[in-house]
Each structure stands twice: as structure tokens, then as C-alpha cells.
């Protein structure tokens, strides 16, 4: 049982008394200040009987009802005691009037910081206690900015001195810049005309405003100008507007003369007066502008003219039956020609004249032209390559007009021993010796996949090579090299050179070569053990190697003097060798710093000779004359102690220069001229009957040299060159490293010789040649024999049929060679044209040179067979094939006579030099 608890009497009396008193409550609510963001304090004093309750007990037990007239019914947030005013409760009541706010938003000026916007602003109205004004400004969204925008925060908050402000940027069309009336200007590019308009209503950075302002110009909408410019007259936008009147087109097209291709020439004028204002050169505009020509047989559409002639003329050729072409069938026979008649109409007159299989009697020679002797086509002219049996029904006999056999051609510039130059590791492949040793795979030097062949990796891009690296296969497959665009592999091996001799080559100038400054740069080839990269070291090694090759060939032939490779030191020796059907080899030198004679400012890669005075030069000339050298280049790629180098590539641009565009050049020209040491060198060479090669001279050095030699009636040679005036206007080949027409005539008039390098550029660099009385060779496959033919025909037109002209390969000289017209590499630089090539050169070749076999098959090396059609000029043994390809494409026997007798031209020039040497002071 639970025990009952009895309360004391006093407690009962007190409880009874408390129940009778009023319970404590809160008096009237008093509105106080804001306390925090969106909160206001209300307070009330406790009233009623609190008994012995503490303030804390009251605060936790007496609820405030509808505090301050709000819906809030809650205990106080806190209670405080005031000494003279009693106990109070305090409530935090939500009150929007205590949140940050702004005064009404005011419309302001256009913004200086935001294009196209107007600034609206409002002063911060209230900052709650404990909050910074920046926070208050940034925390309130304002509606109806500009009267339409959705509520958003201020873009920025600023203290302006007059209080704290919020600012809003609102897009406003009246704050956007505009362009004024456009002004029509000149054509400024192909198909575009320049218009300008002044920028107006600029409220911000003018360039920014210009770049963000649209316009409608001549009916064409622009989101912004093509350019913005600031002038004295204000800020302007420039607009390139489509305008057909700014596209080049041909006007005043007129019917003209017959060309020597058997076609009619129509000529027209380009319509744009100021091509430069349109961003065009004449050459570019002409090459890109087609026309429809109303020819004798109807309208013919051309993508471009057949040729362009500055300043404004384009010529188009259309077939016209009234025009007779220049070809084998209508060429005049030269003195000494003879006729051979035969019933073997299954052959060509090339075969018959050369007596290629020994069945058509003697004498032998080179075909000039032919005709059919019987049947329905009796009397019809045929070309030298035609085989009547396959072309004309009923033909059973033909007559072939033949010229006497040629004396042989010369290669006036080759670097057979270049593998001993450039530090001894730039090239792979020796000139002679067992083929498996001389021509191995190149990867031990050039690295796996040829990746370490820095010369090809840097220079090869200009020859269409895509690096890094290349195929490395040498003996026996030769799937990597030799090839037409190989730069660092042997291309003049003994067997290949012998094939060239069998094909009619009778003279070669073998230049010892080096570029010590260029190859002193470590990125190129490394050095072989014990080697430097200095010029004269390389020269001495290469000259000695030539004599070792002569001995090697002699040993194979059975003894001294019996071989076909004969180094000659006089013109008489050259004639004797030529008469035996062997190869006369003339030794020459082509280096940057001949005799180590630097320019005053040079010497970065070697000390050189400090004083190259006449006495020293005489000593060196005597030394190398005694070593067999007879052909010299005073200049190569660098200015030296003798004169200035022609400026036309990155290896030469370190010399003083001047603008020579007025002379027809597209690049600057050197300003050096022949120096006193150079005069001593030229005089010393003339006194010894040595051949002076004027290639690589800047124009002033060339002219100074010519002035000296002409005074003595002494001939000079340009041994590996291109022609400025056979090159496209504005093109890269119009530089002083090539010859202008007046320079060609000057050399020839002095009894000298001009030899064209076989690589004559690309299709866009060398226009098709149209020269009176000469055939026209199609030029739709650039960088091939077709390109060489254009420059050769130009040279032939200057020199005439008996001129001292020839060609040179620059093999092993980083020059590259003509590409093939057919096959994988066919028309390499115009792949889309390659498949369309016709008329390949046929094998075997008929050779009409004294001392050579009449028939020459394809070149075979190890496991590979080479063909000019698919391999181009891959090695020196392909020179007969290259000449045959020129013939295939339309050059006639008289056209090629100077080339096929160029060995004789060289010897005659040499004889003249020796004869004049005795009178040189």
C-alpha cells in the first residue's frame, strides 16, 4: 500500500491564494528597430503576478500572442531586465521593411563599358545591421529595369560619394553605333570591291563598337566590317563587297596569227587596271582567268590562257586547219643529210637512219623526216617516230631523210664524288667499285627508314618528298634509290655513267663540291671520322677520287689509258678521247670559299685565309691547275673574297642587296660586284686558259667579270642555269641566279656556252614556249621533260641552230631532277593530269652518235629496270632516255642538234680560251 503525502498548511494556503491572482502576461507590444535582413524587433513588458518566478522562467513559459499585431504567437526570442523599467520580452518578427532595398530606379546615359546598353541606377535604401552595403546592394533583385526586364540583381555596386548605388545595363537600340552612308572604292581582291562607312554614335571603345556593328552595304548584309580603321576624319569600317566587275575577265579578244603548233592564236586584255589594288599579280590573275573563245570550229572554253604576256595580254590557241604546225614533216634538212629508202615500213625512220639493228645499210645518222613512197598515201610526210605499216593502209615503202651522226652531248655540271664532300656523311653511295659495296642500303648513315637524313628532311619538301625519312633500299632491289627526287644518294655510279656514254655522252664536267657554311650547321649531316666540313679539304679528296676512278676503269679495261673514263687537261686531249667514243672528264670546283678566301665579314665556320692577295691566288691557281682542274666557279652560295653571290635562296641571303624589280627580277639582287681579289682570280684563270663559270654570281659581279673577259675576247660558260625571260612573270625563278636574254646573248657573242640545268621548275613557273619556227611542246605536266623543253626552246630561239648551248644535271648537287610523266610519280606536281598523259617514249632507243651502239635498251640495275616514262631522270644513265623523251614530245632533229653536239661546243670554247690566254696581260 502507498503512503499518503500530506502538504503543509502554509503551502495549501499559498496555492489557494495564487490561483486567485492574475497570471503573468505581456503588456502592449512596442515596435522597435530592425535587427537583421528582413527582421524587426518587437518588445513587451511582463505584467501580472510573477510570484517567485525568475525572468528566465517567464521567458520560457509566457507566450506572446499576435506580437505587434502580426500572426506571430511565440515565446520571446530573449528577455531582458531594466533596472527602472521592469522585465521585458523581445521578439524577432519578419518585416519586409527591414530588407535591403533601393530607391526608385533612374534612367541614365548610354554605357561606356557595354556596347549598346543604357545605364539604369538606384540608391541603396536600407542596409540592415550587421550587413555591408556591398552585400546589401548585391542581394536584392529589382524589377522593371527599363520598364520591361525581369527582376535581376545589379550589374555593379558603386559608392559615388552621394551614397551607395546599384547600376544595371539594359540593351537599348538608341545606344548602339551605326554606320553612315557607304562610299564605293576600288577593287581590292579578286571579285571584291572595297566600300567604307564612317562609324557613328560611338559610346564605348571605338574599335570594339566597330567590330560589333552590323551594316547593309550595297545590298549585302555584314555582321561586322572586314576591317576597322581610325583616320583623321573619324573611325571607319571597311567592307569587301562581292562585285563581278572586280573579277578579272578577258576583253577585246581578237583573232591573231598562226602559231608554230598549227593552231590559231586569239589574244585578249585583262579588264582590271590596277591589279595590285585587287591583291593580284598579273601572272596570278592571268593564270586563274578563263574565257570562251569563238574559234573556227566553234566555241572553246579555256580555264586559262595558253600563255600570259605582261602587262595585260593573254593568248589562247585553237585548232585551225589553215595553220601548219612545225614538226618533223616540214623541217628543212641540214647540209650533209642523205636519204635512205626501205621496204621495212614496220619500222620508224628513227630506226632506219640509226641502222639500229644493222639491216638498213650505211651511213648511219639521225632522222630528220620521212615520207611514204607508194600506195594511196604516196608522198605523204611522216614524222621520225611514225611506223607507216601501223598507220597507213597499202604503204610498202618509205624514204627517210637522215642527218650525219652527232658528235655527242656534254653534261657540263655534275658532282660525281660528292659523297666525299659535306663532311663525308651527307651522301650515300660511291662512284665506282663493286656494286654491292658501292651502293648498299643507306640506313647505316640515314637511319631506320631514312629518318636521320636531315638534308632530305629539310630540303626535300621542295622536290615533293614528304618526310621525315625515305625508302632506304640500295643493292640489289634499289627500291629506295636512285630516283628522280633523291637528294642524298649517288646518281653517277660507274655503270650508269657508262650507259650514258653508250647513249651518246662524250664530255662531263666533274665538279668537286662543298658548302662548308651550310653544312657546318649541326642539324645537317654529321662528320666522318677525321673529317672537317671545310671546302678545300673536300675539294682535294674529290679530285683525288676522280683519278682513282680513272685508274679503276683502266684496270677493268686491261691497263693504263685503256678505260672509257678519261680525265682531260687540254682541248686536244678531249678531242682525242671524243674520237674514240670515250668520255672526256673535265675537273672543276664549285665551293663557297674557293682557296679558303672568305669575305671580310665571314669566317663564322672557319678562319679562312686572312689575305687573299694576287700572290696567294697565283699560288693556288698553279696548285690546282697542276692537279688537273680546268673549270672554276669564282662564286657559289656565299659572298667571298672574290665577289658577291646571287641572292635567290636561304643559303645566300646574307649579303648586301638592292631592289632590282625594275630589271624584271622578282627577288632582290646582290650589291657586291667583283672585288680586287676577284679580278686577280679572273685574270689568273684567263692566263692559264681555264674556263670561268659565271653561275652563282650576283649581277654586278657577273657584269664586272664580263667586262674583263670581253676586253680579251675570252669566252665564259654558264654551266647550269635557268632563264629569267623564259619564266613566269612574278615567279620565283625570276632571280639573278638565272640569266636574262641579254646576258645569254652576251655570253654567246663572246664565244661562250650556256647550259640549262635539267630541272627547270614547275608548270606555273615556266610558261609554254611559242617561238617562231620552232615546235610547241605541250606543257600540262610540270616538273618533267616538258618543262625543260619550254626553257630549251627559248634558249634555242636566242642561240640559233648552231649556238653553243647544252644541258647539265647537277647530279648529287641537291637540285632534284625532272619527274616522270607516267606511273606512280607521273606528273608528280599535278597528279590530276598524270593519268591523261599520252605518247610515252618507246624502247629500245635509237642512238645516232659517233662511236655509240645504234640501239639502247632500258637501264637495268640489280633487280630493277628503269624506264624514263615511269622513273624520270633517276640517274645519269637515263640522259639518253631524257633526250629521247624530248624527241617524243615534238622536238625535231635540227632542234636537238645543238644539244647532241654540245661536247663539241664545249671543246671549241675551251680551244678559244686557250688561244686567248697567251695575250692576257
PDB file of C-alpha atoms in Angstrom, residues 345-598:
ATOM      1  CA  UNK A 345      57.593   0.113-143.132  1.00  0.00           C
ATOM      2  CA  UNK A 346      57.054  -1.700-139.840  1.00  0.00           C
ATOM      3  CA  UNK A 347      59.927   0.432-138.537  1.00  0.00           C
ATOM      4  CA  UNK A 348      60.286   4.156-137.962  1.00  0.00           C
ATOM      5  CA  UNK A 349      62.723   6.452-139.721  1.00  0.00           C
ATOM      6  CA  UNK A 350      64.496   6.812-136.381  1.00  0.00           C
ATOM      7  CA  UNK A 351      65.328   3.113-136.608  1.00  0.00           C
ATOM      8  CA  UNK A 352      66.277   3.236-140.272  1.00  0.00           C
ATOM      9  CA  UNK A 353      68.558   6.283-140.017  1.00  0.00           C
ATOM     10  CA  UNK A 354      70.369   4.957-136.927  1.00  0.00           C
ATOM     11  CA  UNK A 355      70.595   1.492-138.518  1.00  0.00           C
ATOM     12  CA  UNK A 356      69.509   0.222-135.118  1.00  0.00           C
ATOM     13  CA  UNK A 357      69.768  -3.490-135.967  1.00  0.00           C
ATOM     14  CA  UNK A 358      72.303  -3.283-138.776  1.00  0.00           C
ATOM     15  CA  UNK A 359      69.927  -4.261-141.589  1.00  0.00           C
ATOM     16  CA  UNK A 360      69.428  -0.961-143.423  1.00  0.00           C
ATOM     17  CA  UNK A 361      72.875  -0.116-144.617  1.00  0.00           C
ATOM     18  CA  UNK A 362      75.263   2.725-144.043  1.00  0.00           C
ATOM     19  CA  UNK A 363      75.851   5.566-143.482  1.00  0.00           C
ATOM     20  CA  UNK A 364      74.032   5.968-140.196  1.00  0.00           C
ATOM     21  CA  UNK A 365      72.659   9.182-138.766  1.00  0.00           C
ATOM     22  CA  UNK A 366      69.759  10.919-137.065  1.00  0.00           C
ATOM     23  CA  UNK A 367      66.347  11.077-138.658  1.00  0.00           C
ATOM     24  CA  UNK A 368      65.240  14.468-139.983  1.00  0.00           C
ATOM     25  CA  UNK A 369      61.943  13.478-141.598  1.00  0.00           C
ATOM     26  CA  UNK A 370      60.325  10.833-143.766  1.00  0.00           C
ATOM     27  CA  UNK A 371      57.712  10.158-146.437  1.00  0.00           C
ATOM     28  CA  UNK A 372      55.658   7.255-147.840  1.00  0.00           C
ATOM     29  CA  UNK A 373      56.759   6.116-151.293  1.00  0.00           C
ATOM     30  CA  UNK A 374      53.784   4.112-152.562  1.00  0.00           C
ATOM     31  CA  UNK A 375      50.123   3.206-152.133  1.00  0.00           C
ATOM     32  CA  UNK A 376      47.202   5.584-151.689  1.00  0.00           C
ATOM     33  CA  UNK A 377      49.279   7.768-149.322  1.00  0.00           C
ATOM     34  CA  UNK A 378      52.325   8.069-151.585  1.00  0.00           C
ATOM     35  CA  UNK A 379      54.154  11.325-150.943  1.00  0.00           C
ATOM     36  CA  UNK A 380      52.591  11.838-147.523  1.00  0.00           C
ATOM     37  CA  UNK A 381      55.022  13.249-144.960  1.00  0.00           C
ATOM     38  CA  UNK A 382      55.619  11.267-141.791  1.00  0.00           C
ATOM     39  CA  UNK A 383      57.419  12.126-138.566  1.00  0.00           C
ATOM     40  CA  UNK A 384      60.545  10.311-137.477  1.00  0.00           C
ATOM     41  CA  UNK A 385      58.690   8.215-134.932  1.00  0.00           C
ATOM     42  CA  UNK A 386      55.847   7.116-137.218  1.00  0.00           C
ATOM     43  CA  UNK A 387      55.673   3.460-138.273  1.00  0.00           C
ATOM     44  CA  UNK A 388      53.783   3.549-141.609  1.00  0.00           C
ATOM     45  CA  UNK A 389      52.619  -0.072-141.535  1.00  0.00           C
ATOM     46  CA  UNK A 390      50.556   0.613-138.408  1.00  0.00           C
ATOM     47  CA  UNK A 391      49.215   3.962-139.631  1.00  0.00           C
ATOM     48  CA  UNK A 392      48.599   3.862-143.375  1.00  0.00           C
ATOM     49  CA  UNK A 393      46.979   1.048-145.368  1.00  0.00           C
ATOM     50  CA  UNK A 394      48.812  -0.004-148.518  1.00  0.00           C
ATOM     51  CA  UNK A 395      52.165   1.549-147.583  1.00  0.00           C
ATOM     52  CA  UNK A 396      55.012  -0.809-148.523  1.00  0.00           C
ATOM     53  CA  UNK A 397      57.967   1.564-148.912  1.00  0.00           C
ATOM     54  CA  UNK A 398      59.261   4.764-147.362  1.00  0.00           C
ATOM     55  CA  UNK A 399      62.113   7.221-147.689  1.00  0.00           C
ATOM     56  CA  UNK A 400      63.935   8.586-144.645  1.00  0.00           C
ATOM     57  CA  UNK A 401      65.994  11.779-144.696  1.00  0.00           C
ATOM     58  CA  UNK A 402      68.910  11.403-142.270  1.00  0.00           C
ATOM     59  CA  UNK A 403      71.453  13.860-140.875  1.00  0.00           C
ATOM     60  CA  UNK A 404      75.043  12.833-140.113  1.00  0.00           C
ATOM     61  CA  UNK A 405      75.502  11.389-136.634  1.00  0.00           C
ATOM     62  CA  UNK A 406      76.154  13.824-133.805  1.00  0.00           C
ATOM     63  CA  UNK A 407      79.488  14.164-132.040  1.00  0.00           C
ATOM     64  CA  UNK A 408      77.906  13.611-128.641  1.00  0.00           C
ATOM     65  CA  UNK A 409      76.440  15.598-125.795  1.00  0.00           C
ATOM     66  CA  UNK A 410      78.016  17.032-122.653  1.00  0.00           C
ATOM     67  CA  UNK A 411      76.854  17.271-119.066  1.00  0.00           C
ATOM     68  CA  UNK A 412      78.576  20.496-118.039  1.00  0.00           C
ATOM     69  CA  UNK A 413      77.818  20.265-114.324  1.00  0.00           C
ATOM     70  CA  UNK A 414      77.839  17.117-112.188  1.00  0.00           C
ATOM     71  CA  UNK A 415      79.196  16.215-108.750  1.00  0.00           C
ATOM     72  CA  UNK A 416      80.167  12.588-109.103  1.00  0.00           C
ATOM     73  CA  UNK A 417      82.330  12.476-105.966  1.00  0.00           C
ATOM     74  CA  UNK A 418      80.005  14.484-103.679  1.00  0.00           C
ATOM     75  CA  UNK A 419      79.993  11.646-101.143  1.00  0.00           C
ATOM     76  CA  UNK A 420      83.410  12.958-100.092  1.00  0.00           C
ATOM     77  CA  UNK A 421      82.058  16.468 -99.574  1.00  0.00           C
ATOM     78  CA  UNK A 422      79.951  17.947 -96.775  1.00  0.00           C
ATOM     79  CA  UNK A 423      81.910  16.195 -94.026  1.00  0.00           C
ATOM     80  CA  UNK A 424      81.663  12.771 -95.688  1.00  0.00           C
ATOM     81  CA  UNK A 425      78.250  11.716 -94.327  1.00  0.00           C
ATOM     82  CA  UNK A 426      75.669  13.664 -96.311  1.00  0.00           C
ATOM     83  CA  UNK A 427      75.630  11.308 -99.298  1.00  0.00           C
ATOM     84  CA  UNK A 428      75.427   7.550 -99.550  1.00  0.00           C
ATOM     85  CA  UNK A 429      76.911   5.659-102.472  1.00  0.00           C
ATOM     86  CA  UNK A 430      80.311   5.670-104.130  1.00  0.00           C
ATOM     87  CA  UNK A 431      81.047   6.427-107.767  1.00  0.00           C
ATOM     88  CA  UNK A 432      82.857   3.177-108.527  1.00  0.00           C
ATOM     89  CA  UNK A 433      83.783  -0.212-107.141  1.00  0.00           C
ATOM     90  CA  UNK A 434      81.861  -3.467-106.615  1.00  0.00           C
ATOM     91  CA  UNK A 435      78.223  -2.511-106.803  1.00  0.00           C
ATOM     92  CA  UNK A 436      77.201  -4.354-103.649  1.00  0.00           C
ATOM     93  CA  UNK A 437      79.790  -2.316-101.722  1.00  0.00           C
ATOM     94  CA  UNK A 438      79.410   0.996-103.547  1.00  0.00           C
ATOM     95  CA  UNK A 439      75.618   1.163-103.460  1.00  0.00           C
ATOM     96  CA  UNK A 440      74.366  -0.520-100.272  1.00  0.00           C
ATOM     97  CA  UNK A 441      71.289   0.254 -98.245  1.00  0.00           C
ATOM     98  CA  UNK A 442      71.568   3.728 -96.789  1.00  0.00           C
ATOM     99  CA  UNK A 443      70.148   3.157 -93.291  1.00  0.00           C
ATOM    100  CA  UNK A 444      73.582   2.885 -91.587  1.00  0.00           C
ATOM    101  CA  UNK A 445      74.013   6.591 -92.436  1.00  0.00           C
ATOM    102  CA  UNK A 446      70.449   7.879 -92.855  1.00  0.00           C
ATOM    103  CA  UNK A 447      68.968   5.854 -90.030  1.00  0.00           C
ATOM    104  CA  UNK A 448      65.962   3.480 -89.986  1.00  0.00           C
ATOM    105  CA  UNK A 449      63.557   4.493 -92.707  1.00  0.00           C
ATOM    106  CA  UNK A 450      65.881   7.359 -93.645  1.00  0.00           C
ATOM    107  CA  UNK A 451      64.599   9.352 -90.679  1.00  0.00           C
ATOM    108  CA  UNK A 452      68.051  10.776 -89.878  1.00  0.00           C
ATOM    109  CA  UNK A 453      68.611  12.146 -93.388  1.00  0.00           C
ATOM    110  CA  UNK A 454      68.374  15.773 -92.268  1.00  0.00           C
ATOM    111  CA  UNK A 455      69.301  17.162 -95.697  1.00  0.00           C
ATOM    112  CA  UNK A 456      66.356  15.456 -97.370  1.00  0.00           C
ATOM    113  CA  UNK A 457      64.057  16.215 -94.452  1.00  0.00           C
ATOM    114  CA  UNK A 458      64.773  19.945 -94.771  1.00  0.00           C
ATOM    115  CA  UNK A 459      65.326  20.458 -98.499  1.00  0.00           C
ATOM    116  CA  UNK A 460      63.306  17.540 -99.865  1.00  0.00           C
ATOM    117  CA  UNK A 461      59.938  19.253 -99.453  1.00  0.00           C
ATOM    118  CA  UNK A 462      60.820  21.373-102.483  1.00  0.00           C
ATOM    119  CA  UNK A 463      61.152  18.195-104.548  1.00  0.00           C
ATOM    120  CA  UNK A 464      57.853  16.740-103.415  1.00  0.00           C
ATOM    121  CA  UNK A 465      59.290  14.493-100.706  1.00  0.00           C
ATOM    122  CA  UNK A 466      57.136  14.003 -97.636  1.00  0.00           C
ATOM    123  CA  UNK A 467      59.310  13.459 -94.583  1.00  0.00           C
ATOM    124  CA  UNK A 468      60.805  12.725 -92.366  1.00  0.00           C
ATOM    125  CA  UNK A 469      62.525   9.755 -93.912  1.00  0.00           C
ATOM    126  CA  UNK A 470      62.538   7.842 -97.185  1.00  0.00           C
ATOM    127  CA  UNK A 471      62.957   4.343 -98.509  1.00  0.00           C
ATOM    128  CA  UNK A 472      66.471   3.061 -97.910  1.00  0.00           C
ATOM    129  CA  UNK A 473      66.836   0.151-100.335  1.00  0.00           C
ATOM    130  CA  UNK A 474      70.031   0.039-102.389  1.00  0.00           C
ATOM    131  CA  UNK A 475      71.640  -3.128-103.744  1.00  0.00           C
ATOM    132  CA  UNK A 476      70.146  -5.330-105.090  1.00  0.00           C
ATOM    133  CA  UNK A 477      66.477  -4.206-105.167  1.00  0.00           C
ATOM    134  CA  UNK A 478      67.053  -0.433-105.437  1.00  0.00           C
ATOM    135  CA  UNK A 479      63.508   0.259-104.300  1.00  0.00           C
ATOM    136  CA  UNK A 480      64.673   3.313-102.334  1.00  0.00           C
ATOM    137  CA  UNK A 481      67.196   4.922-104.684  1.00  0.00           C
ATOM    138  CA  UNK A 482      68.290   6.146-107.148  1.00  0.00           C
ATOM    139  CA  UNK A 483      65.206   8.160-108.030  1.00  0.00           C
ATOM    140  CA  UNK A 484      64.441  11.486-109.669  1.00  0.00           C
ATOM    141  CA  UNK A 485      63.880  13.399-106.419  1.00  0.00           C
ATOM    142  CA  UNK A 486      66.570  11.751-104.326  1.00  0.00           C
ATOM    143  CA  UNK A 487      68.968  14.367-102.961  1.00  0.00           C
ATOM    144  CA  UNK A 488      71.464  12.403-100.883  1.00  0.00           C
ATOM    145  CA  UNK A 489      72.164   9.226-102.836  1.00  0.00           C
ATOM    146  CA  UNK A 490      74.682   8.509-105.581  1.00  0.00           C
ATOM    147  CA  UNK A 491      73.298   9.103-109.086  1.00  0.00           C
ATOM    148  CA  UNK A 492      76.547   8.888-111.096  1.00  0.00           C
ATOM    149  CA  UNK A 493      77.766   5.347-110.417  1.00  0.00           C
ATOM    150  CA  UNK A 494      80.226   3.948-112.989  1.00  0.00           C
ATOM    151  CA  UNK A 495      77.767   1.547-114.661  1.00  0.00           C
ATOM    152  CA  UNK A 496      75.138   4.256-115.043  1.00  0.00           C
ATOM    153  CA  UNK A 497      77.687   6.700-116.410  1.00  0.00           C
ATOM    154  CA  UNK A 498      78.827   4.066-118.936  1.00  0.00           C
ATOM    155  CA  UNK A 499      75.233   3.711-120.129  1.00  0.00           C
ATOM    156  CA  UNK A 500      75.141   7.479-120.705  1.00  0.00           C
ATOM    157  CA  UNK A 501      78.331   7.135-122.754  1.00  0.00           C
ATOM    158  CA  UNK A 502      76.769   4.334-124.775  1.00  0.00           C
ATOM    159  CA  UNK A 503      73.818   6.650-125.338  1.00  0.00           C
ATOM    160  CA  UNK A 504      75.956   9.464-126.757  1.00  0.00           C
ATOM    161  CA  UNK A 505      77.506  11.322-123.807  1.00  0.00           C
ATOM    162  CA  UNK A 506      81.044  12.403-124.647  1.00  0.00           C
ATOM    163  CA  UNK A 507      82.032  15.010-122.059  1.00  0.00           C
ATOM    164  CA  UNK A 508      81.341  15.601-118.378  1.00  0.00           C
ATOM    165  CA  UNK A 509      82.500  18.406-116.125  1.00  0.00           C
ATOM    166  CA  UNK A 510      83.085  16.781-112.742  1.00  0.00           C
ATOM    167  CA  UNK A 511      82.963  19.499-110.099  1.00  0.00           C
ATOM    168  CA  UNK A 512      84.369  18.931-106.642  1.00  0.00           C
ATOM    169  CA  UNK A 513      81.711  20.490-104.417  1.00  0.00           C
ATOM    170  CA  UNK A 514      81.103  21.602-100.850  1.00  0.00           C
ATOM    171  CA  UNK A 515      79.050  24.082 -98.780  1.00  0.00           C
ATOM    172  CA  UNK A 516      81.010  24.413 -95.576  1.00  0.00           C
ATOM    173  CA  UNK A 517      78.863  27.184 -94.047  1.00  0.00           C
ATOM    174  CA  UNK A 518      75.564  25.413 -94.615  1.00  0.00           C
ATOM    175  CA  UNK A 519      76.856  22.008 -93.621  1.00  0.00           C
ATOM    176  CA  UNK A 520      78.675  23.443 -90.667  1.00  0.00           C
ATOM    177  CA  UNK A 521      75.256  23.646 -89.047  1.00  0.00           C
ATOM    178  CA  UNK A 522      74.918  20.516 -86.843  1.00  0.00           C
ATOM    179  CA  UNK A 523      71.321  19.858 -87.932  1.00  0.00           C
ATOM    180  CA  UNK A 524      72.577  18.667 -91.305  1.00  0.00           C
ATOM    181  CA  UNK A 525      74.942  15.753 -91.761  1.00  0.00           C
ATOM    182  CA  UNK A 526      77.493  14.628 -89.230  1.00  0.00           C
ATOM    183  CA  UNK A 527      81.179  14.310 -89.997  1.00  0.00           C
ATOM    184  CA  UNK A 528      83.036  11.174 -90.917  1.00  0.00           C
ATOM    185  CA  UNK A 529      85.960  10.204 -88.707  1.00  0.00           C
ATOM    186  CA  UNK A 530      88.895  12.558 -89.117  1.00  0.00           C
ATOM    187  CA  UNK A 531      86.967  14.954 -91.327  1.00  0.00           C
ATOM    188  CA  UNK A 532      86.057  18.613 -91.135  1.00  0.00           C
ATOM    189  CA  UNK A 533      83.457  20.191 -93.364  1.00  0.00           C
ATOM    190  CA  UNK A 534      85.788  22.769 -94.858  1.00  0.00           C
ATOM    191  CA  UNK A 535      85.655  23.461 -98.563  1.00  0.00           C
ATOM    192  CA  UNK A 536      89.202  22.867 -99.751  1.00  0.00           C
ATOM    193  CA  UNK A 537      89.590  19.657 -97.750  1.00  0.00           C
ATOM    194  CA  UNK A 538      86.540  18.328 -99.616  1.00  0.00           C
ATOM    195  CA  UNK A 539      87.911  19.534-102.964  1.00  0.00           C
ATOM    196  CA  UNK A 540      91.246  17.769-102.541  1.00  0.00           C
ATOM    197  CA  UNK A 541      89.589  14.471-101.599  1.00  0.00           C
ATOM    198  CA  UNK A 542      87.192  14.579-104.564  1.00  0.00           C
ATOM    199  CA  UNK A 543      89.845  15.438-107.130  1.00  0.00           C
ATOM    200  CA  UNK A 544      91.979  12.553-105.917  1.00  0.00           C
ATOM    201  CA  UNK A 545      88.947  10.251-106.072  1.00  0.00           C
ATOM    202  CA  UNK A 546      88.395  11.122-109.743  1.00  0.00           C
ATOM    203  CA  UNK A 547      91.901   9.923-110.586  1.00  0.00           C
ATOM    204  CA  UNK A 548      91.307   6.748-108.556  1.00  0.00           C
ATOM    205  CA  UNK A 549      88.166   6.104-110.604  1.00  0.00           C
ATOM    206  CA  UNK A 550      90.107   6.589-113.853  1.00  0.00           C
ATOM    207  CA  UNK A 551      92.643   4.010-112.667  1.00  0.00           C
ATOM    208  CA  UNK A 552      89.828   1.672-111.604  1.00  0.00           C
ATOM    209  CA  UNK A 553      88.216   1.833-115.049  1.00  0.00           C
ATOM    210  CA  UNK A 554      91.599   1.401-116.732  1.00  0.00           C
ATOM    211  CA  UNK A 555      92.298  -1.718-114.651  1.00  0.00           C
ATOM    212  CA  UNK A 556      88.968  -3.200-115.696  1.00  0.00           C
ATOM    213  CA  UNK A 557      89.813  -2.438-119.347  1.00  0.00           C
ATOM    214  CA  UNK A 558      93.231  -4.098-119.140  1.00  0.00           C
ATOM    215  CA  UNK A 559      95.694  -1.324-118.385  1.00  0.00           C
ATOM    216  CA  UNK A 560      96.576   2.351-118.153  1.00  0.00           C
ATOM    217  CA  UNK A 561      94.877   4.527-120.758  1.00  0.00           C
ATOM    218  CA  UNK A 562      92.517   1.803-121.964  1.00  0.00           C
ATOM    219  CA  UNK A 563      89.417   2.718-119.997  1.00  0.00           C
ATOM    220  CA  UNK A 564      86.483   4.788-121.194  1.00  0.00           C
ATOM    221  CA  UNK A 565      86.729   7.339-118.305  1.00  0.00           C
ATOM    222  CA  UNK A 566      89.469   9.812-119.318  1.00  0.00           C
ATOM    223  CA  UNK A 567      90.406  12.918-117.327  1.00  0.00           C
ATOM    224  CA  UNK A 568      91.484  15.523-119.887  1.00  0.00           C
ATOM    225  CA  UNK A 569      93.640  18.598-119.324  1.00  0.00           C
ATOM    226  CA  UNK A 570      93.663  20.153-122.790  1.00  0.00           C
ATOM    227  CA  UNK A 571      91.145  20.572-125.588  1.00  0.00           C
ATOM    228  CA  UNK A 572      93.335  18.358-127.769  1.00  0.00           C
ATOM    229  CA  UNK A 573      93.098  15.532-125.237  1.00  0.00           C
ATOM    230  CA  UNK A 574      89.325  15.998-125.173  1.00  0.00           C
ATOM    231  CA  UNK A 575      89.143  15.710-128.976  1.00  0.00           C
ATOM    232  CA  UNK A 576      91.207  12.544-128.962  1.00  0.00           C
ATOM    233  CA  UNK A 577      89.010  10.951-126.328  1.00  0.00           C
ATOM    234  CA  UNK A 578      85.871  12.019-128.200  1.00  0.00           C
ATOM    235  CA  UNK A 579      87.152  10.440-131.410  1.00  0.00           C
ATOM    236  CA  UNK A 580      87.488   7.118-129.567  1.00  0.00           C
ATOM    237  CA  UNK A 581      83.876   7.224-128.376  1.00  0.00           C
ATOM    238  CA  UNK A 582      85.014   7.595-124.755  1.00  0.00           C
ATOM    239  CA  UNK A 583      84.106  10.109-122.062  1.00  0.00           C
ATOM    240  CA  UNK A 584      86.244  13.214-121.629  1.00  0.00           C
ATOM    241  CA  UNK A 585      86.137  14.255-117.961  1.00  0.00           C
ATOM    242  CA  UNK A 586      86.976  17.882-117.136  1.00  0.00           C
ATOM    243  CA  UNK A 587      87.757  18.575-113.485  1.00  0.00           C
ATOM    244  CA  UNK A 588      86.210  21.630-111.859  1.00  0.00           C
ATOM    245  CA  UNK A 589      85.498  23.177-108.470  1.00  0.00           C
ATOM    246  CA  UNK A 590      82.339  24.720-107.008  1.00  0.00           C
ATOM    247  CA  UNK A 591      82.643  25.783-103.373  1.00  0.00           C
ATOM    248  CA  UNK A 592      81.625  28.772-101.282  1.00  0.00           C
ATOM    249  CA  UNK A 593      85.107  29.818-100.189  1.00  0.00           C
ATOM    250  CA  UNK A 594      87.467  28.972-103.033  1.00  0.00           C
ATOM    251  CA  UNK A 595      91.060  28.659-101.754  1.00  0.00           C
ATOM    252  CA  UNK A 596      89.628  29.366 -98.254  1.00  0.00           C
ATOM    253  CA  UNK A 597      89.194  33.003 -99.260  1.00  0.00           C
ATOM    254  CA  UNK A 598      86.374  34.406 -97.148  1.00  0.00           C
TER     255      UNK A 598
END
